[in-house]
GROMACS .gro file of N, CA and C in nm:
model
  429
    1UNK      N    1   7.095   9.420   7.264
    1UNK     CA    2   7.194   9.319   7.206
    1UNK      C    3   7.151   9.257   7.085
    2UNK      N    4   7.211   9.226   6.958
    2UNK     CA    5   7.171   9.146   6.879
    2UNK      C    6   7.193   9.002   6.893
    3UNK      N    7   7.127   8.916   6.834
    3UNK     CA    8   7.123   8.780   6.851
    3UNK      C    9   7.263   8.718   6.844
    4UNK      N   10   7.357   8.758   6.758
    4UNK     CA   11   7.506   8.728   6.724
    4UNK      C   12   7.569   8.747   6.855
    5UNK      N   13   7.521   8.869   6.915
    5UNK     CA   14   7.615   8.905   7.053
    5UNK      C   15   7.628   8.838   7.177
    6UNK      N   16   7.507   8.735   7.143
    6UNK     CA   17   7.508   8.639   7.271
    6UNK      C   18   7.536   8.515   7.253
    7UNK      N   19   7.585   8.437   7.344
    7UNK     CA   20   7.612   8.321   7.366
    7UNK      C   21   7.589   8.225   7.460
    8UNK      N   22   7.552   8.099   7.413
    8UNK     CA   23   7.517   8.003   7.546
    8UNK      C   24   7.627   7.994   7.643
    9UNK      N   25   7.573   8.010   7.772
    9UNK     CA   26   7.645   8.019   7.880
    9UNK      C   27   7.695   8.160   7.957
   10UNK      N   28   7.656   8.275   7.828
   10UNK     CA   29   7.688   8.432   7.893
   10UNK      C   30   7.588   8.457   7.996
   11UNK      N   31   7.660   8.544   8.073
   11UNK     CA   32   7.588   8.587   8.178
   11UNK      C   33   7.579   8.721   8.218
   12UNK      N   34   7.497   8.808   8.241
   12UNK     CA   35   7.452   8.934   8.261
   12UNK      C   36   7.392   8.970   8.369
   13UNK      N   37   7.426   9.083   8.479
   13UNK     CA   38   7.409   9.103   8.603
   13UNK      C   39   7.344   9.253   8.602
   14UNK      N   40   7.254   9.267   8.639
   14UNK     CA   41   7.177   9.418   8.660
   14UNK      C   42   7.229   9.498   8.751
   15UNK      N   43   7.194   9.608   8.763
   15UNK     CA   44   7.199   9.706   8.871
   15UNK      C   45   7.115   9.642   8.979
   16UNK      N   46   7.125   9.735   9.102
   16UNK     CA   47   7.060   9.695   9.210
   16UNK      C   48   6.937   9.817   9.210
   17UNK      N   49   6.824   9.812   9.279
   17UNK     CA   50   6.716   9.904   9.273
   17UNK      C   51   6.636   9.862   9.428
   18UNK      N   52   6.622   9.954   9.466
   18UNK     CA   53   6.530   9.963   9.603
   18UNK      C   54   6.373   9.968   9.560
   19UNK      N   55   6.306   9.867   9.606
   19UNK     CA   56   6.164   9.866   9.606
   19UNK      C   57   6.097   9.955   9.731
   20UNK      N   58   6.007  10.022   9.690
   20UNK     CA   59   5.960  10.124   9.789
   20UNK      C   60   5.807  10.083   9.820
   21UNK      N   61   5.773  10.185   9.928
   21UNK     CA   62   5.618  10.135   9.925
   21UNK      C   63   5.553  10.212   9.824
   22UNK      N   64   5.594  10.330   9.790
   22UNK     CA   65   5.518  10.397   9.701
   22UNK      C   66   5.512  10.314   9.539
   23UNK      N   67   5.624  10.234   9.530
   23UNK     CA   68   5.635  10.145   9.393
   23UNK      C   69   5.519  10.051   9.418
   24UNK      N   70   5.474   9.992   9.540
   24UNK     CA   71   5.367   9.874   9.576
   24UNK      C   72   5.241   9.946   9.566
   25UNK      N   73   5.232  10.091   9.619
   25UNK     CA   74   5.090  10.142   9.622
   25UNK      C   75   5.055  10.174   9.457
   26UNK      N   76   5.130  10.238   9.412
   26UNK     CA   77   5.146  10.270   9.252
   26UNK      C   78   5.089  10.131   9.181
   27UNK      N   79   5.170  10.019   9.185
   27UNK     CA   80   5.139   9.896   9.121
   27UNK      C   81   4.995   9.850   9.154
   28UNK      N   82   4.964   9.854   9.303
   28UNK     CA   83   4.839   9.801   9.330
   28UNK      C   84   4.719   9.910   9.288
   29UNK      N   85   4.773  10.031   9.252
   29UNK     CA   86   4.618  10.092   9.214
   29UNK      C   87   4.613  10.092   9.051
   30UNK      N   88   4.742  10.076   9.002
   30UNK     CA   89   4.767  10.071   8.817
   30UNK      C   90   4.679   9.945   8.803
   31UNK      N   91   4.725   9.790   8.879
   31UNK     CA   92   4.670   9.707   8.834
   31UNK      C   93   4.530   9.651   8.885
   32UNK      N   94   4.488   9.733   8.983
   32UNK     CA   95   4.364   9.681   9.060
   32UNK      C   96   4.374   9.589   9.168
   33UNK      N   97   4.518   9.537   9.194
   33UNK     CA   98   4.539   9.465   9.298
   33UNK      C   99   4.542   9.526   9.453
   34UNK      N  100   4.432   9.532   9.469
   34UNK     CA  101   4.396   9.638   9.600
   34UNK      C  102   4.362   9.514   9.693
   35UNK      N  103   4.476   9.480   9.759
   35UNK     CA  104   4.486   9.362   9.883
   35UNK      C  105   4.565   9.430   9.988
   36UNK      N  106   4.478   9.408  10.088
   36UNK     CA  107   4.561   9.488  10.235
   36UNK      C  108   4.694   9.394  10.231
   37UNK      N  109   4.727   9.274  10.181
   37UNK     CA  110   4.849   9.226  10.199
   37UNK      C  111   4.961   9.305  10.157
   38UNK      N  112   4.936   9.383  10.060
   38UNK     CA  113   5.016   9.474   9.991
   38UNK      C  114   5.036   9.627  10.017
   39UNK      N  115   4.923   9.643  10.111
   39UNK     CA  116   4.898   9.773  10.147
   39UNK      C  117   4.892   9.788  10.276
   40UNK      N  118   4.880   9.712  10.362
   40UNK     CA  119   4.860   9.748  10.508
   40UNK      C  120   4.955   9.648  10.608
   41UNK      N  121   5.050   9.708  10.664
   41UNK     CA  122   5.144   9.646  10.743
   41UNK      C  123   5.082   9.558  10.854
   42UNK      N  124   4.983   9.611  10.932
   42UNK     CA  125   4.931   9.543  11.014
   42UNK      C  126   4.840   9.413  10.999
   43UNK      N  127   4.774   9.401  10.876
   43UNK     CA  128   4.695   9.288  10.812
   43UNK      C  129   4.820   9.188  10.788
   44UNK      N  130   4.928   9.248  10.701
   44UNK     CA  131   5.030   9.144  10.674
   44UNK      C  132   5.096   9.063  10.769
   45UNK      N  133   5.138   9.121  10.876
   45UNK     CA  134   5.188   9.104  11.039
   45UNK      C  135   5.067   8.986  11.068
   46UNK      N  136   4.959   9.006  11.073
   46UNK     CA  137   4.873   8.910  11.110
   46UNK      C  138   4.879   8.786  11.036
   47UNK      N  139   4.923   8.806  10.922
   47UNK     CA  140   4.941   8.665  10.833
   47UNK      C  141   5.104   8.597  10.882
   48UNK      N  142   5.149   8.669  10.945
   48UNK     CA  143   5.281   8.610  10.987
   48UNK      C  144   5.418   8.680  10.876
   49UNK      N  145   5.380   8.767  10.824
   49UNK     CA  146   5.492   8.843  10.753
   49UNK      C  147   5.550   8.936  10.834
   50UNK      N  148   5.654   9.023  10.794
   50UNK     CA  149   5.724   9.120  10.895
   50UNK      C  150   5.634   9.244  10.856
   51UNK      N  151   5.584   9.240  10.729
   51UNK     CA  152   5.512   9.386  10.714
   51UNK      C  153   5.444   9.344  10.561
   52UNK      N  154   5.390   9.459  10.511
   52UNK     CA  155   5.328   9.443  10.383
   52UNK      C  156   5.447   9.393  10.275
   53UNK      N  157   5.401   9.335  10.163
   53UNK     CA  158   5.504   9.279  10.088
   53UNK      C  159   5.426   9.343   9.942
   54UNK      N  160   5.530   9.311   9.859
   54UNK     CA  161   5.539   9.345   9.719
   54UNK      C  162   5.441   9.231   9.618
   55UNK      N  163   5.354   9.259   9.543
   55UNK     CA  164   5.297   9.135   9.466
   55UNK      C  165   5.399   9.076   9.378
   56UNK      N  166   5.405   8.985   9.385
   56UNK     CA  167   5.513   8.874   9.305
   56UNK      C  168   5.528   8.943   9.176
   57UNK      N  169   5.376   8.983   9.092
   57UNK     CA  170   5.417   9.037   8.960
   57UNK      C  171   5.477   9.145   8.936
   58UNK      N  172   5.462   9.265   9.068
   58UNK     CA  173   5.542   9.365   9.059
   58UNK      C  174   5.734   9.340   9.076
   59UNK      N  175   5.761   9.250   9.125
   59UNK     CA  176   5.883   9.197   9.156
   59UNK      C  177   5.936   9.173   9.032
   60UNK      N  178   5.852   9.067   8.941
   60UNK     CA  179   5.866   9.049   8.812
   60UNK      C  180   5.887   9.138   8.714
   61UNK      N  181   5.825   9.233   8.754
   61UNK     CA  182   5.822   9.352   8.631
   61UNK      C  183   5.954   9.457   8.694
   62UNK      N  184   5.971   9.449   8.806
   62UNK     CA  185   6.099   9.523   8.830
   62UNK      C  186   6.228   9.472   8.768
   63UNK      N  187   6.217   9.345   8.801
   63UNK     CA  188   6.341   9.243   8.779
   63UNK      C  189   6.341   9.231   8.625
   64UNK      N  190   6.241   9.253   8.524
   64UNK     CA  191   6.249   9.264   8.416
   64UNK      C  192   6.304   9.383   8.333
   65UNK      N  193   6.237   9.501   8.432
   65UNK     CA  194   6.301   9.670   8.390
   65UNK      C  195   6.456   9.662   8.455
   66UNK      N  196   6.488   9.595   8.512
   66UNK     CA  197   6.662   9.586   8.549
   66UNK      C  198   6.741   9.524   8.422
   67UNK      N  199   6.670   9.422   8.396
   67UNK     CA  200   6.737   9.356   8.261
   67UNK      C  201   6.724   9.451   8.134
   68UNK      N  202   6.626   9.539   8.103
   68UNK     CA  203   6.601   9.610   8.007
   68UNK      C  204   6.729   9.756   8.018
   69UNK      N  205   6.737   9.769   8.145
   69UNK     CA  206   6.849   9.867   8.184
   69UNK      C  207   6.964   9.852   8.120
   70UNK      N  208   6.995   9.724   8.109
   70UNK     CA  209   7.134   9.674   8.096
   70UNK      C  210   7.166   9.685   7.944
   71UNK      N  211   7.064   9.707   7.859
   71UNK     CA  212   7.071   9.712   7.727
   71UNK      C  213   7.081   9.575   7.642
   72UNK      N  214   7.047   9.472   7.727
   72UNK     CA  215   7.009   9.340   7.672
   72UNK      C  216   6.926   9.323   7.547
   73UNK      N  217   6.812   9.383   7.580
   73UNK     CA  218   6.705   9.402   7.485
   73UNK      C  219   6.685   9.526   7.389
   74UNK      N  220   6.809   9.575   7.382
   74UNK     CA  221   6.772   9.679   7.304
   74UNK      C  222   6.748   9.678   7.122
   75UNK      N  223   6.746   9.561   7.115
   75UNK     CA  224   6.734   9.487   6.982
   75UNK      C  225   6.641   9.372   6.986
   76UNK      N  226   6.540   9.378   7.074
   76UNK     CA  227   6.435   9.300   7.080
   76UNK      C  228   6.312   9.327   6.968
   77UNK      N  229   6.310   9.225   6.919
   77UNK     CA  230   6.145   9.240   6.829
   77UNK      C  231   6.028   9.190   6.927
   78UNK      N  232   6.038   9.087   6.961
   78UNK     CA  233   5.913   9.009   7.049
   78UNK      C  234   5.969   8.969   7.179
   79UNK      N  235   5.892   8.977   7.285
   79UNK     CA  236   5.881   8.902   7.418
   79UNK      C  237   5.801   8.781   7.397
   80UNK      N  238   5.870   8.647   7.400
   80UNK     CA  239   5.768   8.537   7.373
   80UNK      C  240   5.691   8.447   7.477
   81UNK      N  241   5.762   8.471   7.598
   81UNK     CA  242   5.741   8.393   7.705
   81UNK      C  243   5.811   8.389   7.815
   82UNK      N  244   5.720   8.343   7.908
   82UNK     CA  245   5.808   8.309   8.040
   82UNK      C  246   5.746   8.158   8.083
   83UNK      N  247   5.853   8.105   8.122
   83UNK     CA  248   5.832   7.969   8.179
   83UNK      C  249   5.902   7.960   8.308
   84UNK      N  250   5.861   7.835   8.402
   84UNK     CA  251   5.907   7.787   8.503
   84UNK      C  252   5.923   7.908   8.609
   85UNK      N  253   5.836   7.996   8.602
   85UNK     CA  254   5.831   8.126   8.714
   85UNK      C  255   5.796   8.059   8.840
   86UNK      N  256   5.888   8.093   8.932
   86UNK     CA  257   5.885   8.109   9.093
   86UNK      C  258   5.904   8.199   9.166
   87UNK      N  259   5.803   8.237   9.266
   87UNK     CA  260   5.825   8.362   9.356
   87UNK      C  261   5.888   8.274   9.472
   88UNK      N  262   5.997   8.281   9.523
   88UNK     CA  263   6.092   8.212   9.617
   88UNK      C  264   6.068   8.285   9.738
   89UNK      N  265   6.062   8.421   9.739
   89UNK     CA  266   6.093   8.487   9.877
   89UNK      C  267   6.021   8.594   9.853
   90UNK      N  268   5.929   8.669   9.989
   90UNK     CA  269   5.869   8.765   9.981
   90UNK      C  270   5.982   8.901   9.951
   91UNK      N  271   5.895   9.000   9.903
   91UNK     CA  272   5.998   9.115   9.887
   91UNK      C  273   5.902   9.241   9.962
   92UNK      N  274   5.987   9.309  10.035
   92UNK     CA  275   5.919   9.402  10.145
   92UNK      C  276   5.971   9.570  10.089
   93UNK      N  277   5.873   9.672  10.130
   93UNK     CA  278   5.961   9.784  10.089
   93UNK      C  279   6.063   9.805  10.167
   94UNK      N  280   6.181   9.875  10.093
   94UNK     CA  281   6.305   9.910  10.137
   94UNK      C  282   6.421   9.778  10.085
   95UNK      N  283   6.364   9.686  10.051
   95UNK     CA  284   6.437   9.570   9.998
   95UNK      C  285   6.507   9.607   9.855
   96UNK      N  286   6.622   9.569   9.851
   96UNK     CA  287   6.707   9.590   9.730
   96UNK      C  288   6.703   9.479   9.649
   97UNK      N  289   6.694   9.496   9.526
   97UNK     CA  290   6.672   9.363   9.422
   97UNK      C  291   6.746   9.359   9.302
   98UNK      N  292   6.795   9.279   9.242
   98UNK     CA  293   6.883   9.272   9.131
   98UNK      C  294   6.851   9.163   9.092
   99UNK      N  295   6.929   9.108   8.930
   99UNK     CA  296   6.919   8.997   8.857
   99UNK      C  297   7.034   8.953   8.793
  100UNK      N  298   7.037   8.833   8.764
  100UNK     CA  299   7.127   8.774   8.683
  100UNK      C  300   7.052   8.686   8.572
  101UNK      N  301   7.128   8.704   8.445
  101UNK     CA  302   7.051   8.647   8.346
  101UNK      C  303   7.162   8.542   8.284
  102UNK      N  304   7.124   8.438   8.251
  102UNK     CA  305   7.231   8.353   8.170
  102UNK      C  306   7.141   8.293   8.041
  103UNK      N  307   7.248   8.302   7.921
  103UNK     CA  308   7.169   8.247   7.814
  103UNK      C  309   7.194   8.104   7.825
  104UNK      N  310   7.075   8.029   7.799
  104UNK     CA  311   7.053   7.905   7.785
  104UNK      C  312   7.030   7.814   7.653
  105UNK      N  313   6.970   7.909   7.566
  105UNK     CA  314   6.956   7.821   7.444
  105UNK      C  315   6.937   7.946   7.324
  106UNK      N  316   6.982   7.920   7.209
  106UNK     CA  317   6.960   7.982   7.103
  106UNK      C  318   6.915   7.926   6.992
  107UNK      N  319   6.841   7.999   6.895
  107UNK     CA  320   6.788   7.933   6.771
  107UNK      C  321   6.762   8.048   6.641
  108UNK      N  322   6.845   7.997   6.551
  108UNK     CA  323   6.842   8.123   6.428
  108UNK      C  324   6.695   8.073   6.373
  109UNK      N  325   6.638   8.194   6.307
  109UNK     CA  326   6.502   8.184   6.258
  109UNK      C  327   6.505   8.229   6.116
  110UNK      N  328   6.579   8.318   6.081
  110UNK     CA  329   6.605   8.343   5.952
  110UNK      C  330   6.725   8.447   5.962
  111UNK      N  331   6.742   8.539   5.847
  111UNK     CA  332   6.839   8.650   5.816
  111UNK      C  333   6.848   8.761   5.934
  112UNK      N  334   6.730   8.803   5.937
  112UNK     CA  335   6.703   8.867   6.047
  112UNK      C  336   6.672   8.863   6.179
  113UNK      N  337   6.626   8.728   6.226
  113UNK     CA  338   6.578   8.717   6.339
  113UNK      C  339   6.627   8.577   6.395
  114UNK      N  340   6.634   8.618   6.567
  114UNK     CA  341   6.697   8.461   6.621
  114UNK      C  342   6.628   8.464   6.742
  115UNK      N  343   6.590   8.342   6.813
  115UNK     CA  344   6.547   8.342   6.933
  115UNK      C  345   6.652   8.297   7.038
  116UNK      N  346   6.645   8.374   7.165
  116UNK     CA  347   6.722   8.342   7.249
  116UNK      C  348   6.644   8.321   7.394
  117UNK      N  349   6.692   8.215   7.462
  117UNK     CA  350   6.628   8.182   7.577
  117UNK      C  351   6.715   8.195   7.729
  118UNK      N  352   6.678   8.261   7.843
  118UNK     CA  353   6.760   8.304   7.935
  118UNK      C  354   6.700   8.245   8.061
  119UNK      N  355   6.750   8.208   8.161
  119UNK     CA  356   6.739   8.162   8.291
  119UNK      C  357   6.752   8.273   8.359
  120UNK      N  358   6.668   8.317   8.454
  120UNK     CA  359   6.706   8.431   8.529
  120UNK      C  360   6.666   8.406   8.670
  121UNK      N  361   6.742   8.473   8.750
  121UNK     CA  362   6.737   8.484   8.925
  121UNK      C  363   6.720   8.617   8.941
  122UNK      N  364   6.624   8.661   9.043
  122UNK     CA  365   6.655   8.788   9.108
  122UNK      C  366   6.677   8.776   9.262
  123UNK      N  367   6.770   8.848   9.306
  123UNK     CA  368   6.797   8.830   9.421
  123UNK      C  369   6.752   8.945   9.534
  124UNK      N  370   6.763   8.945   9.659
  124UNK     CA  371   6.765   9.067   9.755
  124UNK      C  372   6.892   9.103   9.820
  125UNK      N  373   6.885   9.199   9.901
  125UNK     CA  374   7.024   9.256   9.946
  125UNK      C  375   7.091   9.150  10.048
  126UNK      N  376   7.021   9.046  10.065
  126UNK     CA  377   7.118   8.934  10.136
  126UNK      C  378   7.150   8.820  10.041
  127UNK      N  379   7.134   8.846   9.939
  127UNK     CA  380   7.171   8.758   9.836
  127UNK      C  381   7.066   8.655   9.792
  128UNK      N  382   6.969   8.635   9.870
  128UNK     CA  383   6.846   8.540   9.913
  128UNK      C  384   6.769   8.540   9.765
  129UNK      N  385   6.760   8.448   9.669
  129UNK     CA  386   6.688   8.445   9.571
  129UNK      C  387   6.529   8.483   9.592
  130UNK      N  388   6.466   8.548   9.508
  130UNK     CA  389   6.310   8.579   9.554
  130UNK      C  390   6.245   8.563   9.427
  131UNK      N  391   6.306   8.508   9.305
  131UNK     CA  392   6.214   8.496   9.203
  131UNK      C  393   6.327   8.448   9.092
  132UNK      N  394   6.263   8.339   9.031
  132UNK     CA  395   6.337   8.252   8.905
  132UNK      C  396   6.261   8.247   8.816
  133UNK      N  397   6.289   8.220   8.686
  133UNK     CA  398   6.197   8.205   8.544
  133UNK      C  399   6.317   8.183   8.459
  134UNK      N  400   6.232   8.137   8.342
  134UNK     CA  401   6.303   8.107   8.195
  134UNK      C  402   6.238   8.188   8.099
  135UNK      N  403   6.302   8.287   8.043
  135UNK     CA  404   6.205   8.389   7.934
  135UNK      C  405   6.273   8.360   7.831
  136UNK      N  406   6.224   8.382   7.701
  136UNK     CA  407   6.242   8.332   7.556
  136UNK      C  408   6.189   8.476   7.472
  137UNK      N  409   6.303   8.524   7.405
  137UNK     CA  410   6.275   8.625   7.318
  137UNK      C  411   6.306   8.654   7.178
  138UNK      N  412   6.281   8.705   7.100
  138UNK     CA  413   6.291   8.724   6.946
  138UNK      C  414   6.403   8.835   6.955
  139UNK      N  415   6.510   8.835   6.869
  139UNK     CA  416   6.606   8.929   6.876
  139UNK      C  417   6.640   8.974   6.730
  140UNK      N  418   6.670   9.074   6.706
  140UNK     CA  419   6.731   9.122   6.567
  140UNK      C  420   6.855   9.055   6.535
  141UNK      N  421   6.898   9.019   6.423
  141UNK     CA  422   6.991   8.984   6.400
  141UNK      C  423   7.112   9.092   6.314
  142UNK      N  424   7.234   9.087   6.305
  142UNK     CA  425   7.322   9.181   6.246
  142UNK      C  426   7.302   9.143   6.102
  143UNK      N  427   7.299   9.236   6.017
  143UNK     CA  428   7.291   9.243   5.873
  143UNK      C  429   7.399   9.252   5.816
   0.00000   0.00000   0.00000
C-alpha cells in the first residue's frame, strides 16, 4: 500500500497460520538456535512448558510474514525498526497465529516517501496475545 492509502487508526487483520514443528526445526537449523527448549518436548516439559516452544524471533518473523501477505507492504522502501517488542506467551507446534496492525503515526518525508508506524499484536487460536510491537516503515508515495 502507498503512504496515502493509510490513515491513523486504520486496522489490518492478517490470515491465520499454523506453526508446525517443521517450522521450528527449520528456523533452529537456519539460525543456529539449537536449543533443546525449541527441539525437545521432554526438555521443555522439565522446565514447566507443555512441550517444546517456538523461538520468540520465529513468532516475530511469522507474524511479519503474515502482514506482508496482506499486501500492506507491497510499496515498502525500508523497514526502519521495531520498538516495544514483547513476547507475551509461548507458541507451540500446532498453535495458530495471526496478527492485527493499527496505524499509529504518519510523517511525510518528501514527494516520494513517507514514514508509517504501526502497533501490532499477534494472537493464538484462543485469542491470547503472544507478541506485541511497534514497527516503522518507509513507504512509497503516489505520484
